[in-house]
JSON list of C-alpha atoms in Angstrom, two decimals:
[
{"chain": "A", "resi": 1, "resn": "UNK", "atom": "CA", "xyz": [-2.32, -19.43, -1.78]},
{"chain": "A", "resi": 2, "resn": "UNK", "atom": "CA", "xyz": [0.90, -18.88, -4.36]},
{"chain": "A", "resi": 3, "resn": "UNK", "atom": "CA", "xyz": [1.02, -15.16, -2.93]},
{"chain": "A", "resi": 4, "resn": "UNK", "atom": "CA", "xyz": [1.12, -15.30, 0.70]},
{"chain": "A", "resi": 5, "resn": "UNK", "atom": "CA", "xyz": [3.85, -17.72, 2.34]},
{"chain": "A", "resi": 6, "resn": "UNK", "atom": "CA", "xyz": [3.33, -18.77, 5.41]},
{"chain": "A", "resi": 7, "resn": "UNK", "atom": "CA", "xyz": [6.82, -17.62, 7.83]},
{"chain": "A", "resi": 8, "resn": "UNK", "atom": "CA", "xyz": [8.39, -19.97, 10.42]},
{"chain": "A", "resi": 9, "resn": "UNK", "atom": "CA", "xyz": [8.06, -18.48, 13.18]},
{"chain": "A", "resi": 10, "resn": "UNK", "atom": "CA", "xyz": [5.43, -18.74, 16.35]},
{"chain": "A", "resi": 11, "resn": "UNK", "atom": "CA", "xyz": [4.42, -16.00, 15.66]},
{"chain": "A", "resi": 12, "resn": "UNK", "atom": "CA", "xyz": [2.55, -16.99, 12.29]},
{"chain": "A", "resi": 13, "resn": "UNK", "atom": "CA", "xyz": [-0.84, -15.48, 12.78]},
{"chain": "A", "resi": 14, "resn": "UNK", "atom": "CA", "xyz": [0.36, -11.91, 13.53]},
{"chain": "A", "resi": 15, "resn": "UNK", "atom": "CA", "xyz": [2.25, -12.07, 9.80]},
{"chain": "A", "resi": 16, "resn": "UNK", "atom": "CA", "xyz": [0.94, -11.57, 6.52]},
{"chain": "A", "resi": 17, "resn": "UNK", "atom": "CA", "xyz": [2.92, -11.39, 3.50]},
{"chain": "A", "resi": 18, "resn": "UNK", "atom": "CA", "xyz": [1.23, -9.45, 0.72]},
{"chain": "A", "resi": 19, "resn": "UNK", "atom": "CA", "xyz": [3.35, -11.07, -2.72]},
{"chain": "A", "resi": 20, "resn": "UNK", "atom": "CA", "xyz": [2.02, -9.79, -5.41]},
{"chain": "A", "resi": 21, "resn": "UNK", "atom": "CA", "xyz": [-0.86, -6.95, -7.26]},
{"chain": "A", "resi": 22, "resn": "UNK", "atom": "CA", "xyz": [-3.28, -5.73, -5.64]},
{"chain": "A", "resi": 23, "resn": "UNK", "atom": "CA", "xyz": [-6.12, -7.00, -7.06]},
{"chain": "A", "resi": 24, "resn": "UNK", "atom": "CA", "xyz": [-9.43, -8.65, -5.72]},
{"chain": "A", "resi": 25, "resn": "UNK", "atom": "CA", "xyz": [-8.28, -11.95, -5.87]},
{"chain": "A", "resi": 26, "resn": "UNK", "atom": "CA", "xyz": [-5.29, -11.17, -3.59]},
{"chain": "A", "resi": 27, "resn": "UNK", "atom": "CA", "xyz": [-6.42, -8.82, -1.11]},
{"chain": "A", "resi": 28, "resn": "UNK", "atom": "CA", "xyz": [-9.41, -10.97, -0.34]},
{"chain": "A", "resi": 29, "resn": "UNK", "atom": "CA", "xyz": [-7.51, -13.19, 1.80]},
{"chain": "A", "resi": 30, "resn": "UNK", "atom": "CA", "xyz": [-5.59, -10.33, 3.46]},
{"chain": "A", "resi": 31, "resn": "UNK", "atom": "CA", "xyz": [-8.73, -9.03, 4.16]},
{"chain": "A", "resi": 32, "resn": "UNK", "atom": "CA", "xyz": [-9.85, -12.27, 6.08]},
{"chain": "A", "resi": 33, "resn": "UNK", "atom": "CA", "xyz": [-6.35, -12.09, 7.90]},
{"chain": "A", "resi": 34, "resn": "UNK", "atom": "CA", "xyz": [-7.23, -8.29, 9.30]},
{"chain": "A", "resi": 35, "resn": "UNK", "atom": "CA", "xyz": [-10.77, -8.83, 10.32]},
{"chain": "A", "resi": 36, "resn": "UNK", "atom": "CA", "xyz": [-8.72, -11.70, 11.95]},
{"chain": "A", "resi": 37, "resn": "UNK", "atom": "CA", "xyz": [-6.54, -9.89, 13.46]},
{"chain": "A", "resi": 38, "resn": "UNK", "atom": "CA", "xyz": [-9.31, -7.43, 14.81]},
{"chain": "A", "resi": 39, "resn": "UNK", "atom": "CA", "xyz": [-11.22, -10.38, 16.34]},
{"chain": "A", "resi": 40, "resn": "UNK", "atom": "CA", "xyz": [-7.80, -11.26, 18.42]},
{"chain": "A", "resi": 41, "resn": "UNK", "atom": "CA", "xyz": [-7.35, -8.25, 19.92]},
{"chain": "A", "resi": 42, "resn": "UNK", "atom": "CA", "xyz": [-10.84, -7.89, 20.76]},
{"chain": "A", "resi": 43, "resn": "UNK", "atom": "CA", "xyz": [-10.79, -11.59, 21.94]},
{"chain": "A", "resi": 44, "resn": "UNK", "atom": "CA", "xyz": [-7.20, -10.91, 24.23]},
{"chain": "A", "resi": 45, "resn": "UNK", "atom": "CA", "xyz": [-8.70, -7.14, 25.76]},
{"chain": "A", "resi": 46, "resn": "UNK", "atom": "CA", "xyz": [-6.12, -5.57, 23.57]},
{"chain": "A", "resi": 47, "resn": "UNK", "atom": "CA", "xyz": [-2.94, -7.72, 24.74]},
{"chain": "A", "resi": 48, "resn": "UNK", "atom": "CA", "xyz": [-2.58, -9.00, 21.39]},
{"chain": "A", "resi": 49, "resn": "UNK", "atom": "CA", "xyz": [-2.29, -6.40, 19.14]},
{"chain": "A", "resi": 50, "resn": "UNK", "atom": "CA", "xyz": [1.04, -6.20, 16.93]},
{"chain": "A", "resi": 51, "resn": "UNK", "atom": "CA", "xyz": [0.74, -7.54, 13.83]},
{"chain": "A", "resi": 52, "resn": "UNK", "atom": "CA", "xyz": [2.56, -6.85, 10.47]},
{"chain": "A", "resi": 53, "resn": "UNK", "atom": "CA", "xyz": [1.81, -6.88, 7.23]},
{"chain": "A", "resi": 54, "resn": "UNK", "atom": "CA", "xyz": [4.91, -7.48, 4.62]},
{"chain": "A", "resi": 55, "resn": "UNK", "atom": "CA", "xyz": [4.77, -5.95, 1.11]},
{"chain": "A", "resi": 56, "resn": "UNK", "atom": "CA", "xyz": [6.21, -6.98, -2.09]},
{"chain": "A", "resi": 57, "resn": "UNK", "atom": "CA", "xyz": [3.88, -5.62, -4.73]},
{"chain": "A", "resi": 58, "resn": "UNK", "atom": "CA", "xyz": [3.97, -3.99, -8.24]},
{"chain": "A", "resi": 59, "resn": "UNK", "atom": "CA", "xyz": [0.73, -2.26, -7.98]},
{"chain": "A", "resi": 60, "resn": "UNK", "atom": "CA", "xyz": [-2.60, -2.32, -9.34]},
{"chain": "A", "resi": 61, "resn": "UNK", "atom": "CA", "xyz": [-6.15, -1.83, -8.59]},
{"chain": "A", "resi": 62, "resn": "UNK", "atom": "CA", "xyz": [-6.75, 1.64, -6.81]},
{"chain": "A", "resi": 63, "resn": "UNK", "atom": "CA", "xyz": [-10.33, 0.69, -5.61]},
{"chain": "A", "resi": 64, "resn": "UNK", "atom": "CA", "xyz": [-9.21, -2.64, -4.60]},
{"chain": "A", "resi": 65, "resn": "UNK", "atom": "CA", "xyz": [-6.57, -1.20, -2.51]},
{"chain": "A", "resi": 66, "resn": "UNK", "atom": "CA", "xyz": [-8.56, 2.10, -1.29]},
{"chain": "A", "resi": 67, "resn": "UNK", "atom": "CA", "xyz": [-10.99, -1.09, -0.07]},
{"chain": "A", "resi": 68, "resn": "UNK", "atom": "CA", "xyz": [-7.82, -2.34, 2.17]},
{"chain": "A", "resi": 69, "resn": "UNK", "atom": "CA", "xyz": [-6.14, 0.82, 3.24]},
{"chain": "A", "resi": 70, "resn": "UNK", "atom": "CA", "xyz": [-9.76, 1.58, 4.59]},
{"chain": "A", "resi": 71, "resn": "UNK", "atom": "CA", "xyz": [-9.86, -1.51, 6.37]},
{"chain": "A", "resi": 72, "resn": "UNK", "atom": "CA", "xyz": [-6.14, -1.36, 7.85]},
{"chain": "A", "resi": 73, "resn": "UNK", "atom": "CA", "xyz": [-6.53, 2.61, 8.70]},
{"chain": "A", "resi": 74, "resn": "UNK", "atom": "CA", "xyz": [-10.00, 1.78, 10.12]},
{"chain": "A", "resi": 75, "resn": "UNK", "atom": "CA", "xyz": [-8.26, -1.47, 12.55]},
{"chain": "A", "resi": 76, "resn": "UNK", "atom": "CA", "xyz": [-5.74, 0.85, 13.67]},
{"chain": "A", "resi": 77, "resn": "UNK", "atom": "CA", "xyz": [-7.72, 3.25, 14.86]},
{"chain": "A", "resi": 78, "resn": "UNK", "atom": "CA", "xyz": [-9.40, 0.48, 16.72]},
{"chain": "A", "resi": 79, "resn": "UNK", "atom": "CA", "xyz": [-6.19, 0.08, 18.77]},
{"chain": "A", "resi": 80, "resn": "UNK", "atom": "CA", "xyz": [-4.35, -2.27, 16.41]},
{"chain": "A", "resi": 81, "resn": "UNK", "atom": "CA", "xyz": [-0.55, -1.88, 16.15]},
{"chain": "A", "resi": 82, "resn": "UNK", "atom": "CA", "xyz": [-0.30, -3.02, 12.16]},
{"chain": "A", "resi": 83, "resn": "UNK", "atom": "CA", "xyz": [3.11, -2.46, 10.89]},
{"chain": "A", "resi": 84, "resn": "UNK", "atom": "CA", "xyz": [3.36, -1.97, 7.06]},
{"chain": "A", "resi": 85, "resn": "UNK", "atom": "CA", "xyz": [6.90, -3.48, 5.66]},
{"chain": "A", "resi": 86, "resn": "UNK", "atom": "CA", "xyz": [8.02, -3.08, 2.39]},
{"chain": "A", "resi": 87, "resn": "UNK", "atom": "CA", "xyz": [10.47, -5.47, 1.58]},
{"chain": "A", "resi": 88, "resn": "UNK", "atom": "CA", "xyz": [11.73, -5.52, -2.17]},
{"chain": "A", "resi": 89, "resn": "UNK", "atom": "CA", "xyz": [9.59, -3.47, -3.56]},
{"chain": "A", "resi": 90, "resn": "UNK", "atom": "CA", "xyz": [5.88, -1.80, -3.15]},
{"chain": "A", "resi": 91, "resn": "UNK", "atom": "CA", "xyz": [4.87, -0.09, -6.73]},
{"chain": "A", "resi": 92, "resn": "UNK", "atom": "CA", "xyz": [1.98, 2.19, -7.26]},
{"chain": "A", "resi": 93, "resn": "UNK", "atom": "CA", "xyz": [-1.01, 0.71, -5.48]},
{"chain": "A", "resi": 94, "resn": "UNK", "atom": "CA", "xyz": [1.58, -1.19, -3.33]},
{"chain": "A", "resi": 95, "resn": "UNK", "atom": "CA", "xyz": [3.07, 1.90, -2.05]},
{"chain": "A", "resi": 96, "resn": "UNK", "atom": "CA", "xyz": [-0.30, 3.45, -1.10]},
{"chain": "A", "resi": 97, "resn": "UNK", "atom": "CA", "xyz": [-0.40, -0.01, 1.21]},
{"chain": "A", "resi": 98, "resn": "UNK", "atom": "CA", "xyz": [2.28, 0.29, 2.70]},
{"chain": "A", "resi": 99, "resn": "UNK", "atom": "CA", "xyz": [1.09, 3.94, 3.97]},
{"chain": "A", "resi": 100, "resn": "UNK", "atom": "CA", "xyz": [-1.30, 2.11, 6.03]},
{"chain": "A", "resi": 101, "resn": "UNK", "atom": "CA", "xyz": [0.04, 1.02, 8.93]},
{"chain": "A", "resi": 102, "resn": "UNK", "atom": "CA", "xyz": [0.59, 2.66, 12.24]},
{"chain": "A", "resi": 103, "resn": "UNK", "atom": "CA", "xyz": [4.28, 2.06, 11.92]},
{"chain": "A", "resi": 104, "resn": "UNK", "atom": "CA", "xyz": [5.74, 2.09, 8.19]},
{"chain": "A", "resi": 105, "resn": "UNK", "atom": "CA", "xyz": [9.06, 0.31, 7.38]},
{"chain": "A", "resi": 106, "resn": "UNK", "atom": "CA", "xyz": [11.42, -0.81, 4.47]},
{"chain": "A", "resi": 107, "resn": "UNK", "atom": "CA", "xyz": [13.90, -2.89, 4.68]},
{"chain": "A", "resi": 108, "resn": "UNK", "atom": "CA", "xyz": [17.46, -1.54, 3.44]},
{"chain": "A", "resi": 109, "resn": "UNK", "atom": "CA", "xyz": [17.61, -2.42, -0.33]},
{"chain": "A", "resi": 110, "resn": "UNK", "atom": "CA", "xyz": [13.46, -1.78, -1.29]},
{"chain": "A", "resi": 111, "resn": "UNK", "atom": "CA", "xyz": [12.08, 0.30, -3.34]},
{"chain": "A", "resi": 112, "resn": "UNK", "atom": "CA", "xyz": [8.90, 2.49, -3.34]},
{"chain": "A", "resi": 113, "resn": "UNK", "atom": "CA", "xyz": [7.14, 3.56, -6.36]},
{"chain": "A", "resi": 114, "resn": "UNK", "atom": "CA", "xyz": [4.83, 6.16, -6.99]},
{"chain": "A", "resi": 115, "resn": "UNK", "atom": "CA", "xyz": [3.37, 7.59, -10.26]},
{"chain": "A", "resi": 116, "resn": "UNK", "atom": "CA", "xyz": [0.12, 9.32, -11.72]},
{"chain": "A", "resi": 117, "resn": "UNK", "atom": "CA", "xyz": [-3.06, 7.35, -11.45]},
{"chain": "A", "resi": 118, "resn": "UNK", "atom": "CA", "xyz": [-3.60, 4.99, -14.58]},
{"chain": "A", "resi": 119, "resn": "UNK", "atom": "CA", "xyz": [-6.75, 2.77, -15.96]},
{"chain": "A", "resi": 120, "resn": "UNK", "atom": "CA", "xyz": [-6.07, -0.01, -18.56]},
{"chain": "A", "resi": 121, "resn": "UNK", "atom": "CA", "xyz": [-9.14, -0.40, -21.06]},
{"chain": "A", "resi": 122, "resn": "UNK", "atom": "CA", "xyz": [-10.07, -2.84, -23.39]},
{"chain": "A", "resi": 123, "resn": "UNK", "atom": "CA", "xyz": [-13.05, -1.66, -24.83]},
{"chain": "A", "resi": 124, "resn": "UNK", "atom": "CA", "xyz": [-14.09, 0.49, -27.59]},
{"chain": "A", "resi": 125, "resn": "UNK", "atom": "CA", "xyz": [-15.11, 4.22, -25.79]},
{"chain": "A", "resi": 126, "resn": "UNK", "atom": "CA", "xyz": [-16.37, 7.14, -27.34]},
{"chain": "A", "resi": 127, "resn": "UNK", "atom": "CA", "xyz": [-14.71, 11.05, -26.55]},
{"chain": "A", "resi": 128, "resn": "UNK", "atom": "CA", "xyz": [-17.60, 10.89, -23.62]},
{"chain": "A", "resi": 129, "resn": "UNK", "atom": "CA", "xyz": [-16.55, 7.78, -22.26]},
{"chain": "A", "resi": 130, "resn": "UNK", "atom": "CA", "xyz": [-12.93, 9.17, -22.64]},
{"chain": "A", "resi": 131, "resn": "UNK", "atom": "CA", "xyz": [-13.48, 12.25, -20.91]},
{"chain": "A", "resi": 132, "resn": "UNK", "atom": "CA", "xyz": [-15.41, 11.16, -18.27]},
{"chain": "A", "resi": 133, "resn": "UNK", "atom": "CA", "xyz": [-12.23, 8.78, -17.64]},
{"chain": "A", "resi": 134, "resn": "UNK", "atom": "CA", "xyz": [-9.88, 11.14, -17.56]},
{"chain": "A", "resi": 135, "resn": "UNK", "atom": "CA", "xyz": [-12.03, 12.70, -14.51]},
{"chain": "A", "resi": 136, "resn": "UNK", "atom": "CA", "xyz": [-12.43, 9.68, -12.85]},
{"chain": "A", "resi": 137, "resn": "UNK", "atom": "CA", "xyz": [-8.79, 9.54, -12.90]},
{"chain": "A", "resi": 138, "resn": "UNK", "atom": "CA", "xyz": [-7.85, 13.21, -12.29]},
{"chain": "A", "resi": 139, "resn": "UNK", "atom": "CA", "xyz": [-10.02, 12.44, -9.15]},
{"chain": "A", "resi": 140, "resn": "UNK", "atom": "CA", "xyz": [-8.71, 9.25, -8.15]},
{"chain": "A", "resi": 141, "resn": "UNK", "atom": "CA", "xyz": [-4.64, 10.88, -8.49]},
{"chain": "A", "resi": 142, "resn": "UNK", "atom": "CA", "xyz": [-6.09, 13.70, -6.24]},
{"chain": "A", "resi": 143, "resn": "UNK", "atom": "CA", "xyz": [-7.22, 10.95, -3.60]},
{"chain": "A", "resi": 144, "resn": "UNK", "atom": "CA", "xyz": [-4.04, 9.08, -3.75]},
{"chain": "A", "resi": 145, "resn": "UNK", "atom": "CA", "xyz": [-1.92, 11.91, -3.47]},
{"chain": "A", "resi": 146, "resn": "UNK", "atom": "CA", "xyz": [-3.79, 12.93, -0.92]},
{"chain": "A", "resi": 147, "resn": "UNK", "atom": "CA", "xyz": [-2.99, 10.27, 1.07]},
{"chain": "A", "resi": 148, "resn": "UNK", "atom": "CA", "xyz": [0.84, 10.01, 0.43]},
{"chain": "A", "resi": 149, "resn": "UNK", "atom": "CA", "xyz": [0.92, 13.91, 1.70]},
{"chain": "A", "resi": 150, "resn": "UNK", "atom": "CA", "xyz": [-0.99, 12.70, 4.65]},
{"chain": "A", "resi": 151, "resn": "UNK", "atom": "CA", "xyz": [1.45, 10.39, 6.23]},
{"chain": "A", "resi": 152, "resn": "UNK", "atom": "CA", "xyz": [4.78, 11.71, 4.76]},
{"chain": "A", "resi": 153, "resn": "UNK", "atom": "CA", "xyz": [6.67, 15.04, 4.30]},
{"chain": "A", "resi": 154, "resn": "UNK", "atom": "CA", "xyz": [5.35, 15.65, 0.67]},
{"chain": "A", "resi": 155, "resn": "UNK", "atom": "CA", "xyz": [3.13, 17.97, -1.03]},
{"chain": "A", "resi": 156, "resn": "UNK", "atom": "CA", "xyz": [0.85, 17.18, -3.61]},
{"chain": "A", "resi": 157, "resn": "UNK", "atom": "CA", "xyz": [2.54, 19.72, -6.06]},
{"chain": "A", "resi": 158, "resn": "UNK", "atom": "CA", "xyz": [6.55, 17.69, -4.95]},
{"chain": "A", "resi": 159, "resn": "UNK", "atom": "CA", "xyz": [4.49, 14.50, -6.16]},
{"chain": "A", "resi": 160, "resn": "UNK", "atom": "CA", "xyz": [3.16, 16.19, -9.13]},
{"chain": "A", "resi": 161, "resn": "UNK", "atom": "CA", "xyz": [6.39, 17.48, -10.29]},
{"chain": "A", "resi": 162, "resn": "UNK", "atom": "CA", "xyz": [8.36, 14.27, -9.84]},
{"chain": "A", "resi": 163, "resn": "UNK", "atom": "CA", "xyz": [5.15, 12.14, -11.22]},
{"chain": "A", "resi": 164, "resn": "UNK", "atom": "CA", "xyz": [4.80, 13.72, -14.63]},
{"chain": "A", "resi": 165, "resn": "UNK", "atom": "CA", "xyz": [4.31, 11.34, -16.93]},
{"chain": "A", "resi": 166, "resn": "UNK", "atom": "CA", "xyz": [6.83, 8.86, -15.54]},
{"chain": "A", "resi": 167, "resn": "UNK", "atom": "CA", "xyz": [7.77, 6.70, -12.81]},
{"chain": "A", "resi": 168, "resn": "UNK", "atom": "CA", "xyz": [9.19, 7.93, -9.08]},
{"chain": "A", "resi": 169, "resn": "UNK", "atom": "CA", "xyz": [11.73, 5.59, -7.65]},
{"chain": "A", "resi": 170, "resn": "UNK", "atom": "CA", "xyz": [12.75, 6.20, -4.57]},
{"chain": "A", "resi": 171, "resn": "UNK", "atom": "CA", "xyz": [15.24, 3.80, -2.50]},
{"chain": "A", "resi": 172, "resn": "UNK", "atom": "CA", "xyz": [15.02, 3.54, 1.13]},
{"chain": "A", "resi": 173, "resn": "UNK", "atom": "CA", "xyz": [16.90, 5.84, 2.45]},
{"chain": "A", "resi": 174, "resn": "UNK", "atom": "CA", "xyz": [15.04, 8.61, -0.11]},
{"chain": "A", "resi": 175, "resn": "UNK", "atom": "CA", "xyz": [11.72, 7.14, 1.23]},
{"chain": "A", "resi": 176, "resn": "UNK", "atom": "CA", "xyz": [12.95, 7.56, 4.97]},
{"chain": "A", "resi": 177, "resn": "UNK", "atom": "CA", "xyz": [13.75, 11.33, 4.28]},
{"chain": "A", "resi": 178, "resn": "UNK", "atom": "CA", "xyz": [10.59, 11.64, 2.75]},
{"chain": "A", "resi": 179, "resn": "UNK", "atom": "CA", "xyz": [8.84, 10.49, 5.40]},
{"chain": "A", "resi": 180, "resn": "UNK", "atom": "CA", "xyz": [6.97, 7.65, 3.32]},
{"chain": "A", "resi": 181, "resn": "UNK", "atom": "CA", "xyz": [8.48, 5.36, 6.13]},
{"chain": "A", "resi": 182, "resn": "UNK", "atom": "CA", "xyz": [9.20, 5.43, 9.58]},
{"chain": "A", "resi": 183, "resn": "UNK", "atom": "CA", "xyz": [12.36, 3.65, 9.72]},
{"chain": "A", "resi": 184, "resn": "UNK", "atom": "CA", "xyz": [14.78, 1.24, 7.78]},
{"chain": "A", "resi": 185, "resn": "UNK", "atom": "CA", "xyz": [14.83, -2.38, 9.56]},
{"chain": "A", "resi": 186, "resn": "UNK", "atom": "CA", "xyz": [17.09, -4.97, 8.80]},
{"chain": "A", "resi": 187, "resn": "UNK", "atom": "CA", "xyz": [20.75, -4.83, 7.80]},
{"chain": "A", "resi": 188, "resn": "UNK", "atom": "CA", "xyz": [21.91, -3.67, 4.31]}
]
C-alpha cells in the first residue's frame, strides 16, 4: 500500500500511518488495522491497548470518514487507548480524523485545516437536484461542526465565522489553544 508505510519499530502493529485522502480506497485498510486492533485487546484482556494512528491528509470524503471516526470513537469506547497524531498536515476530512482519538496530538510544525462542507459534481443537475444539495450539505457542515465543538473549545458560530467561504489554518500551537489537540509532541 503507497499510503501507509510500515515504521521500524517493534512496535509495528500498534501504528498506522494514514498518508493521504480520505477516501474508500484508503480508509479500507485502516479500517482492517482497527478492527485489528480491537481483536488484540480483546485477545490480551485489555493489556494491549495503545495504539496510534498518524495523520497526514488533505481531506476528502465526509461519509467515508464519518464511516471511520464511527469506528475509532466506537473502539475507544470499548477501552481502546487510540491516539490521533497529526503530523504535517490533516485538511478538512483529515482534521475531523484526527478528532477521533482518545488522546489528540500534533507534532510542532503541522497544520490543521478546517473549512465549510463541500461536494464536487460532475454531472448535469437541475435547480432540484441543486437545492436538495445544498441541504445535504448545510446538514452535513452542521454534523461536522458538531463534532469539532465536541472535542475542542469552539463553537459552531467561532467555526462559522472563521469558515466563511475560505480556508482555516491553524498551526499547532493555535490548534492546542483551541483545544483541537491535546498536546504538541515532538521537538520543533
Amino acid at each position: 500500500d503507497l499510503h501507509s508505510f510500515p515504521t521500524r519499530r517493534s512496535s509495528d502493529l500498534s501504528i498506522y500511518q494514514f498518508r493521504g485522502p480520505v477516501d474508500w480506497d484508503l480508509i479500507s485498510p485502516l479500517t482492517e488495522k482497527v478492527t485489528l486492533w480491537r481483536e488484540i485487546a480483546n485477545d490480551t484482556a485489555g493489556k494491549d491497548n495503545d495504539f496510534t494512528v498518524s495523520i497526514t491528509s488533505n481531506g476528502g470524503s465526509i461519509f467515508a470518514g464519518f464511516g471511520v471516526f464511527d469506528l475509532i470513537r466506537d473502539a475507544c469506547n470499548e477501552g481502546l487507548n487510540i491516539t490521533t497524531e497529526v503530523r504535517g498536515y490533516a485538511c478538512s476530512m483529515g482534521s475531523v480524523l484526527a478528532q477521533a482519538g482518545t488522546t489528540r496530538t500534533i507534532t510542532p510544525n503541522s497544520w490543521v485545516m478546517l473549512h465549510e462542507a463541500a461536494a464536487y459534481r460532475t454531472e448535469l443537475m437541475s435547480v432540484s437536484d441543486l437545492r436538495d444539495q445544498s441541504e445535504l450539505l448545510d446538514s452535513l457542515q452542521a454534523r461536522l461542526y458538531g463534532l469539532y465543538t465536541e472535542r475542542s473549545l469552539l463553537t459552531v458560530e467561532k467555526i462559522t465565522e472563521k469558515c466563511n467561504r475560505k480556508d482555516w489554518w491553524l498551526p499547532a500551537t493555535e490548534a492546542l489553544e483551541l483545544g483541537l489537540v491535546d498536546k504538541i509532541t515532538g521537538r520543533p
